[in-house]
Coordinates of C-alpha atoms in Angstrom, one line a residue:
E17 CA -119.7 4.1 48.8
Y18 CA -120.8 5.5 52.2
D19 CA -121.4 9.0 50.9
Q20 CA -125.1 9.7 51.4
V21 CA -127.0 10.9 48.3
E22 CA -130.3 12.6 47.8
E23 CA -133.1 10.2 46.9
G24 CA -133.8 10.4 43.2
T25 CA -135.9 8.4 40.8
I26 CA -134.7 5.1 42.2
T27 CA -136.5 5.4 45.5
S28 CA -136.2 3.4 48.7
T29 CA -139.8 4.3 49.8
P30 CA -141.9 1.2 50.6
S31 CA -144.4 0.2 47.9
E32 CA -147.4 -2.1 47.7
N33 CA -146.6 -2.8 44.0
T34 CA -143.3 -4.7 44.6
V35 CA -142.9 -8.0 42.8
H36 CA -140.4 -10.7 43.7
R37 CA -139.1 -12.9 41.0
S38 CA -136.2 -15.3 40.3
F39 CA -134.4 -16.1 37.1
S40 CA -132.4 -19.3 36.5
I41 CA -129.1 -19.1 34.6
G42 CA -126.7 -21.9 33.6
P43 CA -123.2 -22.1 32.3
N44 CA -124.3 -21.7 28.7
Q45 CA -126.0 -18.4 29.5
V46 CA -122.9 -17.1 31.3
S47 CA -120.8 -18.0 28.2
T48 CA -123.3 -16.1 26.0
L49 CA -122.8 -13.0 28.2
R50 CA -119.0 -13.4 28.0
K51 CA -119.2 -13.2 24.2
L52 CA -120.6 -9.7 24.6
L53 CA -117.3 -8.5 26.2
P54 CA -114.1 -7.3 24.6
N55 CA -111.0 -9.4 24.7
T56 CA -109.5 -7.2 27.4
L57 CA -112.1 -8.5 29.8
G58 CA -111.6 -12.2 29.0
Q59 CA -110.4 -13.0 32.5
C60 CA -113.3 -11.5 34.4
S61 CA -115.1 -13.8 36.9
R62 CA -118.6 -15.2 36.6
F63 CA -119.7 -12.9 39.4
E64 CA -118.4 -9.8 37.7
V65 CA -120.3 -10.7 34.5
L66 CA -123.5 -11.4 36.2
A67 CA -123.4 -8.5 38.6
A68 CA -122.7 -6.1 35.8
C69 CA -125.5 -7.5 33.7
I70 CA -128.0 -7.3 36.6
W71 CA -126.9 -3.7 37.4
R72 CA -127.3 -2.6 33.8
C73 CA -130.7 -4.3 33.3
R74 CA -132.0 -3.1 36.6
T75 CA -131.1 0.5 35.9
I76 CA -132.7 0.4 32.4
A77 CA -135.8 -1.1 33.9
L78 CA -136.2 1.5 36.6
K79 CA -135.7 4.4 34.2
P80 CA -133.9 6.9 36.4
H81 CA -133.0 10.4 35.3
P82 CA -130.1 10.0 32.8
D83 CA -127.8 12.1 35.0
E84 CA -128.7 10.3 38.3
E85 CA -125.9 8.6 40.0
V86 CA -126.2 4.8 40.3
R87 CA -124.1 2.4 42.3
L88 CA -123.3 -1.3 42.3
L89 CA -122.0 -2.6 45.7
C90 CA -120.7 -6.1 46.1
M91 CA -119.5 -8.0 49.2
V92 CA -115.7 -8.7 49.2
N93 CA -114.1 -11.0 51.8
V94 CA -111.0 -9.3 53.2
R95 CA -109.5 -12.1 55.3
S96 CA -106.6 -12.5 52.8
K97 CA -106.1 -8.7 52.6
L98 CA -105.2 -8.1 56.2
S99 CA -101.7 -7.9 57.6
P100 CA -101.4 -8.9 60.4
P101 CA -104.2 -11.4 59.8
L102 CA -107.3 -11.8 61.9
P103 CA -106.7 -13.7 65.1
S104 CA -107.1 -17.5 65.1
G105 CA -110.6 -18.4 66.1
Y106 CA -112.3 -15.3 64.8
Y107 CA -115.5 -16.4 63.1
G108 CA -117.2 -13.0 62.6
N109 CA -117.8 -11.1 59.4
A110 CA -114.8 -9.8 57.5
V111 CA -116.2 -8.1 54.5
V112 CA -116.4 -4.6 52.8
F113 CA -118.7 -3.2 50.2
P114 CA -116.7 -1.5 47.4
A115 CA -118.8 0.6 45.0
A116 CA -118.8 0.9 41.3
I117 CA -120.3 4.4 40.5
T118 CA -121.5 6.0 37.3
T119 CA -124.6 7.7 35.9
A120 CA -127.7 6.0 34.6
R121 CA -127.0 7.4 31.1
K122 CA -123.5 6.0 30.9
L123 CA -124.5 2.6 32.3
S124 CA -127.5 2.3 30.0
Q125 CA -125.9 3.6 26.8
N126 CA -122.6 1.8 27.0
P127 CA -122.1 -1.9 26.2
L128 CA -122.0 -4.5 29.0
G129 CA -118.2 -4.4 29.0
Y130 CA -118.4 -0.9 30.5
A131 CA -120.3 -2.2 33.5
V132 CA -118.0 -5.2 33.9
K133 CA -114.9 -3.0 33.9
L134 CA -116.4 -0.8 36.7
V135 CA -117.2 -3.8 38.8
K136 CA -113.7 -5.2 38.4
Q137 CA -112.1 -1.9 39.3
A138 CA -114.3 -1.6 42.4
K139 CA -113.2 -5.0 43.6
E140 CA -109.5 -4.4 42.8
R141 CA -109.5 -1.3 45.0
V142 CA -109.9 -3.5 48.1
S143 CA -106.5 -3.6 49.7
G144 CA -105.2 -3.7 53.3
E145 CA -105.2 0.1 53.4
Y146 CA -108.7 0.3 52.0
V147 CA -109.9 -2.1 54.7
K148 CA -108.2 0.0 57.4
S149 CA -109.8 3.2 56.0
V150 CA -113.3 1.6 56.1
A151 CA -112.7 0.5 59.7
D152 CA -111.7 4.0 60.7
L153 CA -114.8 5.4 59.0
M154 CA -117.0 3.0 60.9
V155 CA -115.5 4.2 64.2
M156 CA -115.6 7.9 63.3
K157 CA -119.1 8.0 61.8
G158 CA -120.8 5.3 64.0
R159 CA -121.2 2.5 61.5
P160 CA -122.9 4.4 58.6
H161 CA -125.1 2.4 56.2
Y162 CA -124.5 2.6 52.5
P163 CA -127.1 4.8 50.7
M164 CA -130.2 2.9 49.7
A165 CA -131.4 5.2 47.0
G166 CA -129.7 4.5 43.6
S167 CA -127.8 1.5 44.9
C168 CA -127.8 -2.1 43.7
V169 CA -126.2 -4.6 46.1
V170 CA -125.4 -8.0 44.5
T171 CA -124.7 -10.7 47.0
D172 CA -123.2 -14.0 45.9
V173 CA -124.1 -16.9 48.2
T174 CA -123.5 -19.7 45.7
R175 CA -120.6 -21.0 47.7
A176 CA -122.0 -20.5 51.1
G177 CA -123.1 -24.2 51.2
F178 CA -126.7 -23.6 52.5
E179 CA -128.1 -26.2 50.2
E180 CA -125.7 -28.8 51.8
V181 CA -127.1 -28.4 55.3
D182 CA -128.9 -31.7 56.3
F183 CA -132.2 -31.1 58.1
G184 CA -133.3 -34.7 57.5
W185 CA -135.9 -33.7 54.9
G186 CA -134.0 -35.0 51.9
K187 CA -131.6 -33.3 49.5
A188 CA -132.1 -29.5 49.1
V189 CA -133.1 -28.0 45.8
Y190 CA -132.4 -24.4 46.8
G191 CA -130.2 -22.8 49.4
G192 CA -130.7 -19.1 49.9
L193 CA -133.1 -16.3 50.9
A194 CA -136.8 -17.0 50.3
K195 CA -137.2 -13.4 49.0
A196 CA -134.9 -10.7 47.8
G197 CA -135.3 -7.5 49.9
L198 CA -134.8 -6.0 53.3
G199 CA -137.8 -7.0 55.4
A200 CA -141.5 -7.5 55.4
K201 CA -142.3 -4.2 53.8
L202 CA -140.1 -3.9 50.7
P203 CA -138.8 -0.7 49.1
A204 CA -140.2 0.1 45.7
A205 CA -136.9 -0.9 44.3
S206 CA -135.1 -3.1 46.8
P207 CA -131.3 -2.6 46.4
S208 CA -130.7 -6.3 47.3
V209 CA -130.1 -8.8 44.6
N210 CA -129.0 -12.4 45.5
L211 CA -127.2 -15.0 43.5
V212 CA -128.1 -18.4 44.9
A213 CA -126.8 -21.9 43.8
I214 CA -129.4 -24.2 42.4
K215 CA -129.2 -27.5 40.5
G216 CA -127.6 -26.8 37.1
G217 CA -126.8 -23.1 37.7
I218 CA -127.7 -20.0 39.6
A219 CA -130.9 -18.3 40.7
I220 CA -131.0 -14.5 40.5
S221 CA -133.5 -13.3 43.1
I222 CA -134.7 -9.7 42.8
C223 CA -137.6 -7.4 43.8
L224 CA -138.8 -4.5 41.6
P225 CA -142.0 -2.6 40.9
A226 CA -144.2 -4.7 38.6
P227 CA -143.7 -2.5 35.5
A228 CA -140.0 -2.5 36.0
M229 CA -139.8 -6.2 36.5
D230 CA -141.3 -6.8 33.0
I231 CA -138.6 -4.6 31.5
F232 CA -135.9 -6.2 33.6
A233 CA -136.9 -9.7 32.3
K234 CA -136.9 -8.5 28.7
E235 CA -133.4 -6.9 29.1
L236 CA -132.1 -10.2 30.6
E237 CA -133.5 -12.0 27.6
F238 CA -132.0 -9.5 25.2
H239 CA -128.5 -9.8 26.8
S240 CA -128.5 -13.6 26.8
K241 CA -130.2 -14.2 23.4
S242 CA -133.4 -15.5 24.9
L243 CA -131.6 -18.0 27.1
F244 CA -132.8 -16.8 30.5
I245 CA -135.6 -18.9 31.9
S246 CA -138.0 -17.5 34.5
S247 CA -137.9 -19.6 37.7
G248 CA -140.8 -20.3 40.0
L249 CA -138.5 -20.0 43.0

Protein backbone atom coordinates (compact mmCIF):
# COMPACT_ATOMS: atom_id res chain seq x y z
CA GLU A 1 0.00 0.00 0.00
CA TYR A 2 2.99 2.32 0.31
CA ASP A 3 4.41 1.49 -3.13
CA GLN A 4 4.37 4.69 -5.15
CA VAL A 5 2.61 4.49 -8.51
CA GLU A 6 2.63 6.70 -11.57
CA GLU A 7 -0.25 9.15 -11.71
CA GLY A 8 -2.87 7.88 -14.15
CA THR A 9 -6.40 8.89 -15.04
CA ILE A 10 -7.40 9.32 -11.38
CA THR A 11 -5.23 12.34 -10.71
CA SER A 12 -4.32 14.09 -7.47
CA THR A 13 -3.82 17.43 -9.27
CA PRO A 14 -5.84 20.29 -7.68
CA SER A 15 -8.96 21.29 -9.61
CA GLU A 16 -11.34 24.24 -9.54
CA ASN A 17 -14.21 21.97 -10.61
CA THR A 18 -14.32 19.87 -7.44
CA VAL A 19 -17.73 19.31 -5.87
CA HIS A 20 -18.38 18.31 -2.26
CA ARG A 21 -21.50 16.32 -1.48
CA SER A 22 -22.89 14.11 1.27
CA PHE A 23 -25.27 11.16 0.99
CA SER A 24 -27.39 9.84 3.86
CA ILE A 25 -27.85 6.12 4.34
CA GLY A 26 -29.85 4.22 6.94
CA PRO A 27 -30.15 0.61 8.12
CA ASN A 28 -32.61 -0.29 5.36
CA GLN A 29 -30.19 0.82 2.66
CA VAL A 30 -27.37 -1.22 4.21
CA SER A 31 -29.68 -4.25 4.24
CA THR A 32 -30.44 -3.66 0.57
CA LEU A 33 -26.73 -3.67 -0.24
CA ARG A 34 -26.24 -6.89 1.74
CA LYS A 35 -28.82 -8.58 -0.45
CA LEU A 36 -26.49 -8.05 -3.41
CA LEU A 37 -23.83 -10.23 -1.78
CA PRO A 38 -23.37 -14.02 -1.98
CA ASN A 39 -24.07 -16.14 1.11
CA THR A 40 -20.33 -16.59 1.68
CA LEU A 41 -20.11 -12.90 2.60
CA GLY A 42 -23.04 -12.97 5.00
CA GLN A 43 -20.89 -12.09 8.01
CA CYS A 44 -19.24 -8.99 6.55
CA SER A 45 -19.40 -5.77 8.55
CA ARG A 46 -21.36 -2.64 7.73
CA PHE A 47 -18.10 -0.82 7.04
CA GLU A 48 -16.93 -3.49 4.60
CA VAL A 49 -20.19 -3.26 2.65
CA LEU A 50 -20.21 0.54 2.48
CA ALA A 51 -16.48 0.90 1.76
CA ALA A 52 -16.69 -1.61 -1.09
CA CYS A 53 -19.77 0.08 -2.55
CA ILE A 54 -18.18 3.54 -2.35
CA TRP A 55 -14.93 2.29 -3.90
CA ARG A 56 -16.74 0.63 -6.79
CA CYS A 57 -19.10 3.55 -7.48
CA ARG A 58 -16.28 6.09 -7.24
CA THR A 59 -14.12 4.13 -9.68
CA ILE A 60 -16.96 3.84 -12.20
CA ALA A 61 -17.64 7.57 -11.86
CA LEU A 62 -14.02 8.59 -12.48
CA LYS A 63 -13.70 6.39 -15.60
CA PRO A 64 -10.02 5.44 -15.27
CA HIS A 65 -8.23 3.34 -17.89
CA PRO A 66 -9.52 -0.25 -17.51
CA ASP A 67 -6.05 -1.58 -16.70
CA GLU A 68 -5.21 1.18 -14.21
CA GLU A 69 -4.52 0.01 -10.66
CA VAL A 70 -7.00 1.25 -8.06
CA ARG A 71 -6.70 0.94 -4.29
CA LEU A 72 -9.01 1.07 -1.30
CA LEU A 73 -7.27 1.94 1.96
CA CYS A 74 -9.02 1.77 5.31
CA MET A 75 -7.89 2.65 8.82
CA VAL A 76 -7.50 -0.35 11.17
CA ASN A 77 -6.95 0.02 14.93
CA VAL A 78 -4.02 -2.23 15.91
CA ARG A 79 -4.12 -1.93 19.71
CA SER A 80 -5.52 -5.46 20.06
CA LYS A 81 -2.97 -6.84 17.58
CA LEU A 82 0.18 -5.96 19.49
CA SER A 83 2.13 -8.30 21.77
CA PRO A 84 3.46 -6.95 24.04
CA PRO A 85 0.67 -4.33 24.14
CA LEU A 86 1.21 -0.60 24.02
CA PRO A 87 2.28 0.87 27.39
CA SER A 88 -0.40 2.04 29.80
CA GLY A 89 -1.14 5.72 29.32
CA TYR A 90 -0.31 5.80 25.60
CA TYR A 91 -2.99 7.88 23.91
CA GLY A 92 -1.44 8.37 20.47
CA ASN A 93 -2.55 6.88 17.19
CA ALA A 94 -2.21 3.13 16.71
CA VAL A 95 -3.52 2.52 13.21
CA VAL A 96 -2.39 1.12 9.87
CA PHE A 97 -3.84 1.47 6.37
CA PRO A 98 -4.07 -1.94 4.66
CA ALA A 99 -4.87 -1.76 0.95
CA ALA A 100 -7.25 -3.67 -1.28
CA ILE A 101 -5.79 -3.54 -4.80
CA THR A 102 -7.23 -4.46 -8.18
CA THR A 103 -7.70 -2.96 -11.64
CA ALA A 104 -10.46 -0.57 -12.63
CA ARG A 105 -11.79 -3.14 -15.10
CA LYS A 106 -12.12 -5.92 -12.51
CA LEU A 107 -13.65 -3.63 -9.90
CA SER A 108 -16.19 -2.14 -12.31
CA GLN A 109 -17.20 -5.32 -14.14
CA ASN A 110 -17.43 -7.69 -11.18
CA PRO A 111 -20.40 -7.60 -8.77
CA LEU A 112 -20.27 -5.82 -5.41
CA GLY A 113 -19.26 -9.03 -3.64
CA TYR A 114 -15.89 -8.95 -5.43
CA ALA A 115 -15.05 -5.58 -3.85
CA VAL A 116 -16.34 -6.63 -0.42
CA LYS A 117 -14.12 -9.71 -0.48
CA LEU A 118 -11.06 -7.60 -1.32
CA VAL A 119 -11.81 -5.21 1.55
CA LYS A 120 -12.25 -8.10 4.00
CA GLN A 121 -9.00 -9.72 2.89
CA ALA A 122 -7.11 -6.45 3.30
CA LYS A 123 -8.35 -6.04 6.87
CA GLU A 124 -7.65 -9.67 7.72
CA ARG A 125 -4.00 -9.26 6.73
CA VAL A 126 -3.45 -6.95 9.69
CA SER A 127 -1.61 -9.01 12.31
CA GLY A 128 1.10 -8.30 14.86
CA GLU A 129 3.75 -9.14 12.28
CA TYR A 130 2.12 -6.88 9.72
CA VAL A 131 2.15 -3.98 12.18
CA LYS A 132 5.83 -4.55 12.94
CA SER A 133 6.65 -4.59 9.23
CA VAL A 134 4.84 -1.27 8.75
CA ALA A 135 6.74 0.23 11.69
CA ASP A 136 10.05 -0.96 10.18
CA LEU A 137 9.08 0.55 6.83
CA MET A 138 8.31 3.90 8.47
CA VAL A 139 11.78 3.94 10.04
CA MET A 140 13.66 2.84 6.92
CA LYS A 141 11.85 5.07 4.42
CA GLY A 142 11.14 8.12 6.56
CA ARG A 143 7.39 7.82 7.07
CA PRO A 144 6.29 7.51 3.42
CA HIS A 145 2.76 8.57 2.52
CA TYR A 146 0.41 6.22 0.72
CA PRO A 147 0.09 7.06 -3.00
CA MET A 148 -2.63 9.62 -3.68
CA ALA A 149 -3.22 8.78 -7.34
CA GLY A 150 -5.61 5.88 -7.81
CA SER A 151 -6.34 5.58 -4.09
CA CYS A 152 -9.62 5.81 -2.20
CA VAL A 153 -9.29 6.15 1.57
CA VAL A 154 -12.50 5.43 3.48
CA THR A 155 -12.45 6.58 7.10
CA ASP A 156 -15.17 5.52 9.54
CA VAL A 157 -15.68 8.03 12.36
CA THR A 158 -19.21 6.90 13.22
CA ARG A 159 -18.04 5.67 16.64
CA ALA A 160 -15.65 8.52 17.42
CA GLY A 161 -18.32 10.28 19.49
CA PHE A 162 -17.79 13.75 18.02
CA GLU A 163 -21.53 14.38 18.01
CA GLU A 164 -21.64 13.74 21.78
CA VAL A 165 -19.25 16.57 22.69
CA ASP A 166 -21.19 19.26 24.57
CA PHE A 167 -20.26 22.82 23.58
CA GLY A 168 -23.36 24.25 25.24
CA TRP A 169 -25.09 24.88 21.91
CA GLY A 170 -27.65 22.11 22.13
CA LYS A 171 -27.66 18.55 20.87
CA ALA A 172 -25.46 17.98 17.82
CA VAL A 173 -27.01 16.83 14.54
CA TYR A 174 -23.66 16.04 12.88
CA GLY A 175 -20.25 15.01 14.14
CA GLY A 176 -17.49 14.93 11.57
CA LEU A 177 -15.51 16.85 8.97
CA ALA A 178 -17.22 19.81 7.33
CA LYS A 179 -15.77 18.71 3.98
CA ALA A 180 -14.19 15.61 2.55
CA GLY A 181 -10.73 16.30 1.21
CA LEU A 182 -7.22 17.16 2.23
CA GLY A 183 -7.08 20.93 2.50
CA ALA A 184 -8.26 24.26 1.11
CA LYS A 185 -7.30 23.35 -2.47
CA LEU A 186 -8.80 19.95 -3.17
CA PRO A 187 -7.43 17.42 -5.64
CA ALA A 188 -9.54 16.77 -8.72
CA ALA A 189 -10.48 13.45 -7.13
CA SER A 190 -9.79 13.64 -3.40
CA PRO A 191 -8.89 10.16 -2.10
CA SER A 192 -10.58 10.88 1.23
CA VAL A 193 -14.13 9.62 1.86
CA ASN A 194 -15.63 9.90 5.34
CA LEU A 195 -18.40 7.94 7.06
CA VAL A 196 -19.97 10.09 9.76
CA ALA A 197 -22.75 9.30 12.24
CA ILE A 198 -25.96 11.29 11.83
CA LYS A 199 -29.42 10.86 13.29
CA GLY A 200 -30.93 7.72 11.80
CA GLY A 201 -27.89 6.56 9.89
CA ILE A 202 -24.60 7.54 8.27
CA ALA A 203 -23.46 10.43 6.08
CA ILE A 204 -21.04 9.59 3.27
CA SER A 205 -18.95 12.70 2.61
CA ILE A 206 -17.04 12.80 -0.68
CA CYS A 207 -15.34 15.20 -3.15
CA LEU A 208 -15.25 14.56 -6.90
CA PRO A 209 -15.17 16.51 -10.16
CA ALA A 210 -18.70 17.71 -10.99
CA PRO A 211 -19.34 15.28 -13.90
CA ALA A 212 -18.05 12.35 -11.85
CA MET A 213 -20.22 13.32 -8.88
CA ASP A 214 -23.36 12.98 -11.01
CA ILE A 215 -22.32 9.48 -12.09
CA PHE A 216 -21.38 8.55 -8.51
CA ALA A 217 -24.83 9.56 -7.27
CA LYS A 218 -26.52 7.48 -9.98
CA GLU A 219 -24.36 4.46 -9.17
CA LEU A 220 -25.24 4.69 -5.48
CA GLU A 221 -28.90 4.90 -6.41
CA PHE A 222 -28.57 1.88 -8.68
CA HIS A 223 -26.83 -0.21 -6.01
CA SER A 224 -29.42 0.59 -3.37
CA LYS A 225 -32.57 0.45 -5.54
CA SER A 226 -33.17 4.22 -5.36
CA LEU A 227 -32.95 4.29 -1.57
CA PHE A 228 -30.02 6.69 -1.21
CA ILE A 229 -31.04 10.23 -0.30
CA SER A 230 -28.82 13.19 -1.13
CA SER A 231 -28.05 15.15 2.03
CA GLY A 232 -27.55 18.88 2.39
CA LEU A 233 -24.70 18.36 4.87
